[in-house]
XYZ file of N, CA and C in Angstrom:
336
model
N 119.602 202.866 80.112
C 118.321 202.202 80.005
C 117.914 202.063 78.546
N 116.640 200.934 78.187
C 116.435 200.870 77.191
C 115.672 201.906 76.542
N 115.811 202.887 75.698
C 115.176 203.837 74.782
C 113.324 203.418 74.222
N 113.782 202.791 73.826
C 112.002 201.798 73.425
C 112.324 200.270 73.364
N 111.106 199.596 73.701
C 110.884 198.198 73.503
C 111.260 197.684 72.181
N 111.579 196.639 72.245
C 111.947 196.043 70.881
C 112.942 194.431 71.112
N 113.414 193.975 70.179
C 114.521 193.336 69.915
C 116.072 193.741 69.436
N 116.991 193.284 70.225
C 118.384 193.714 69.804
C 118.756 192.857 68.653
N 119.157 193.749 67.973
C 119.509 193.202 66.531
C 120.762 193.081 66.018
N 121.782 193.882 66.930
C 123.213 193.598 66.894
C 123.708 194.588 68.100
N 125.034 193.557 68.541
C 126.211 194.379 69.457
C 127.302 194.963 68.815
N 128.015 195.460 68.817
C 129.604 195.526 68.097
C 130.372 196.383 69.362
N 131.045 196.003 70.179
C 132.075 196.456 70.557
C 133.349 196.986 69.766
N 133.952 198.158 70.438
C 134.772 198.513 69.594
C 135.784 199.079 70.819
N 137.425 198.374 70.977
C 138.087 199.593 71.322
C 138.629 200.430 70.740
N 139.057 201.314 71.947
C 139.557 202.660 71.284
C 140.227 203.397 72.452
N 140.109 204.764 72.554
C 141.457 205.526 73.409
C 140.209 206.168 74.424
N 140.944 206.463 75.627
C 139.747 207.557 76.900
C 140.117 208.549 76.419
N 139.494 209.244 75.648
C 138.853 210.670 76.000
C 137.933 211.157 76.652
N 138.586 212.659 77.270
C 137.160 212.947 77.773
C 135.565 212.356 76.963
N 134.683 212.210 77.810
C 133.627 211.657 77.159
C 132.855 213.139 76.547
N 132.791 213.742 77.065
C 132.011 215.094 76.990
C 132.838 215.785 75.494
N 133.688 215.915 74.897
C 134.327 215.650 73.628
C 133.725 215.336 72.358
N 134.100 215.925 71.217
C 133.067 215.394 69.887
C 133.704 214.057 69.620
N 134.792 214.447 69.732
C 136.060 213.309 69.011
C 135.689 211.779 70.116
N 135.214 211.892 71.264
C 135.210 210.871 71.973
C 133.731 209.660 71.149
N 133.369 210.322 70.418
C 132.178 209.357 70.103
C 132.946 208.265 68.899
N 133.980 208.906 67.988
C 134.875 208.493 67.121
C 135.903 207.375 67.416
N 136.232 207.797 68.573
C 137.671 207.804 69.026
C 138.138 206.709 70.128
N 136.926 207.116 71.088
C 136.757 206.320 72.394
C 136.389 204.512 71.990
N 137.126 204.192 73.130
C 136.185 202.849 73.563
C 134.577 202.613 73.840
N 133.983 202.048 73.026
C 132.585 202.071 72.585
C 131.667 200.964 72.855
N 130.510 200.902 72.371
C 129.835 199.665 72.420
C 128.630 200.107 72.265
N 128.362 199.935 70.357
C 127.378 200.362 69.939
C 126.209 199.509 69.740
N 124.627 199.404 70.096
C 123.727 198.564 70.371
C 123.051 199.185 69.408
N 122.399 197.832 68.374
C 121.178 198.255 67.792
C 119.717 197.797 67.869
N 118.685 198.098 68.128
C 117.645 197.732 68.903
C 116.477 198.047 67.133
N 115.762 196.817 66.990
C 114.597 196.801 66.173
C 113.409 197.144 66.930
N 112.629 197.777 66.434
C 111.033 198.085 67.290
C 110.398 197.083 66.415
N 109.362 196.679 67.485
C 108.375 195.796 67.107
C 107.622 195.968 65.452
N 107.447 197.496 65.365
C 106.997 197.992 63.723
C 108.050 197.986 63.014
N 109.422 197.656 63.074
C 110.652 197.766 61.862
C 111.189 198.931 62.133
N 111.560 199.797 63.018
C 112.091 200.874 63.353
C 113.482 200.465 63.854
N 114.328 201.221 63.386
C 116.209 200.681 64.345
C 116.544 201.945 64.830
N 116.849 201.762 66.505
C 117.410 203.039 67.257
C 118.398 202.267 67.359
N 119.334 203.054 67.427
C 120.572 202.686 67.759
C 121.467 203.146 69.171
N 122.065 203.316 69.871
C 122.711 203.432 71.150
C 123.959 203.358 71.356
N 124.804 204.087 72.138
C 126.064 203.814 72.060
C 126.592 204.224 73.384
N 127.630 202.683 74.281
C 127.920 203.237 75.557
C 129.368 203.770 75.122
N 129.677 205.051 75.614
C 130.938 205.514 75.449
C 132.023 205.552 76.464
N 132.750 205.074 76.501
C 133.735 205.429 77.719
C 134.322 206.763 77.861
N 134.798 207.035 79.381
C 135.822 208.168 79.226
C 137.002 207.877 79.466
N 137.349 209.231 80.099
C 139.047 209.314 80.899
C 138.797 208.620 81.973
N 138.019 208.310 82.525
C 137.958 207.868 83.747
C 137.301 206.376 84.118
N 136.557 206.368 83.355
C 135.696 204.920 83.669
C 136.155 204.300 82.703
N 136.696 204.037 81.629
C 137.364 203.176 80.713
C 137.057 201.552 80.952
N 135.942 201.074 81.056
C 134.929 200.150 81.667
C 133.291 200.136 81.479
N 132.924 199.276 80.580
C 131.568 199.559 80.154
C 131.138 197.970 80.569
N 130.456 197.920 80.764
C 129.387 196.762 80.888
C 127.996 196.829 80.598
N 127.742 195.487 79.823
C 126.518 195.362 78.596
C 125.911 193.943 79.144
N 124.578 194.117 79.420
C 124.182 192.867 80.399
C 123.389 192.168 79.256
N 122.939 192.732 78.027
C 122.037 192.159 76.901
C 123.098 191.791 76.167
N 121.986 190.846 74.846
C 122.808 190.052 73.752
C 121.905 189.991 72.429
N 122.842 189.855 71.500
C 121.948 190.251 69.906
C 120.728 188.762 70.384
N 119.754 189.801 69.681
C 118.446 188.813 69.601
C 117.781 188.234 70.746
N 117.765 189.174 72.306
C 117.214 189.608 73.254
C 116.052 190.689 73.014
N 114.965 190.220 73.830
C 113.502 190.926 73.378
C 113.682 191.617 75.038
N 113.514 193.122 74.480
C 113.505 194.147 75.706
C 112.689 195.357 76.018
N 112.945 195.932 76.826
C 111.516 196.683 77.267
C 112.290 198.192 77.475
N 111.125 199.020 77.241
C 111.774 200.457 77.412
C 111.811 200.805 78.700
N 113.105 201.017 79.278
C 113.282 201.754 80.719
C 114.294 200.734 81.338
N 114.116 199.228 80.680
C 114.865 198.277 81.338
C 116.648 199.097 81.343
N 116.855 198.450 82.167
C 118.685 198.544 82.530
C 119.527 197.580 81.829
N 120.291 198.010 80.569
C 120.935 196.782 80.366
C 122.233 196.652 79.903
N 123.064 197.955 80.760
C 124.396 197.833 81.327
C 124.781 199.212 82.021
N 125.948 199.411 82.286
C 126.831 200.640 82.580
C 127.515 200.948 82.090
N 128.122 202.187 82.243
C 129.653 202.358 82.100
C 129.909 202.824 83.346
N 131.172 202.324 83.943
C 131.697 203.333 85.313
C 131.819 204.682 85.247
N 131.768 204.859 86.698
C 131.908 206.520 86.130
C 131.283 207.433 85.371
N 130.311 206.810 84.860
C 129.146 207.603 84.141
C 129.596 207.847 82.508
N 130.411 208.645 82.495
C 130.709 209.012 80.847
C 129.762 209.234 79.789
N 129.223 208.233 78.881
C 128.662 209.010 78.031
C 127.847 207.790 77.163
N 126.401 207.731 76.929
C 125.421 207.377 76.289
C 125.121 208.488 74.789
N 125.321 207.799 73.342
C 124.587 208.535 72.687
C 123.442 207.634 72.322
N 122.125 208.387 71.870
C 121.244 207.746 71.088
C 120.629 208.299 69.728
N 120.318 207.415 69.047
C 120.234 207.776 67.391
C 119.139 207.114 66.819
N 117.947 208.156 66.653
C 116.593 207.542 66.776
C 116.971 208.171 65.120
N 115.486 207.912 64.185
C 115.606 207.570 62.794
C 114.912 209.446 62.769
N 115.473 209.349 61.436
C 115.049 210.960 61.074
C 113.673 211.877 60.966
N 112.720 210.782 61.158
C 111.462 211.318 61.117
C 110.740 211.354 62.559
N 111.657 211.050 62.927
C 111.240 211.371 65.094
C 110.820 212.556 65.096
N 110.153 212.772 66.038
C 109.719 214.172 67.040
C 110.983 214.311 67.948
N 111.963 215.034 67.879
C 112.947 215.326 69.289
C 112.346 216.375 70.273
N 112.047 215.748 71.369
C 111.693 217.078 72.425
C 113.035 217.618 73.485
N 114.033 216.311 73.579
C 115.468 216.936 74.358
C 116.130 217.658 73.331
N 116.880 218.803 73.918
C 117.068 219.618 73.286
C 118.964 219.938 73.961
N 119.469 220.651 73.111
C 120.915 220.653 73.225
C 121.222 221.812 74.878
N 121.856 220.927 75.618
C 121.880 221.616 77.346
C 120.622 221.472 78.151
N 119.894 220.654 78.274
C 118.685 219.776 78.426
C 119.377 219.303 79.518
N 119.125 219.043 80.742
C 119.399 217.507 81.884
C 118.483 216.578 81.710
N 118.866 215.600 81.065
C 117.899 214.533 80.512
C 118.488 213.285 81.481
N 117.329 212.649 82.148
C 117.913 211.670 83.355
C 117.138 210.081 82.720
N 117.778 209.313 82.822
C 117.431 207.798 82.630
C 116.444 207.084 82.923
N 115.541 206.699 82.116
C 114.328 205.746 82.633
C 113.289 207.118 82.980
N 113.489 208.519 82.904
C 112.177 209.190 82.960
C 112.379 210.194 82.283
N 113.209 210.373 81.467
C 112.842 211.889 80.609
C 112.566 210.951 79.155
N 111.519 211.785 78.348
C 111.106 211.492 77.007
C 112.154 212.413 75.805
N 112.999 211.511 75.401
C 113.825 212.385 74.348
C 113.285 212.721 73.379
N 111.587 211.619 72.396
C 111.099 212.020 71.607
C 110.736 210.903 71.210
N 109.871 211.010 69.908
C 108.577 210.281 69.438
C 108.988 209.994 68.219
N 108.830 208.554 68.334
C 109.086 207.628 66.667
C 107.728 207.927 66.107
N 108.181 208.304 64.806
C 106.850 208.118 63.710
C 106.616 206.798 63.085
């Protein structure tokens, strides 16, 4: 789901190899598809669908310079695997490392 409202400001697909997704090396390594999203105030979160061993299959239903909403859905990966997100350094983080953080309703944290 979408992290916050905004405009997409670039796609970049990237392949790469299945690793486990759960892996450090898989964020490096893996088949990817990194999204960058502008907030309405000039803020860039960034996003990244990761593949694994298993779902090696991502699907991305948005496109650079699509205006989107926080919570919207705007792809998969099979099999679940692995979402990172990369909010800017002066955030509030409230998810925390071994956290079950679920899609469209947990608050990871607060842009300044």
């Amino acid at each position: 789901r979408i992290p916050v409202s905004g405009r997409i400001s670039e796609i970049a697909y990237h392949h790469g190899k299945f690793f486990a997704a759960n892996r450090d090396k898989a964020s490096e390594h893996n088949e990817r598809n990194r999204i960058t999203l502008e907030t309405h105030d000039g803020q860039q979160i960034v996003f990244v669908q990761i593949a694994g061993v298993i779902a090696r299959r991502i699907a991305c239903w948005i496109k650079e310079g699509d205006e989107v909403q926080a919570g919207q859905r705007f792809g998969l990966i099979r099999f679940g695997s692995r979402l990172d997100v990369y909010l800017p350094a002066s955030s509030r983080i409230l998810a925390q490392r071994g956290h079950k953080v679920k899609g469209g309703q947990t608050i990871l944290g607060y842009l300044s």
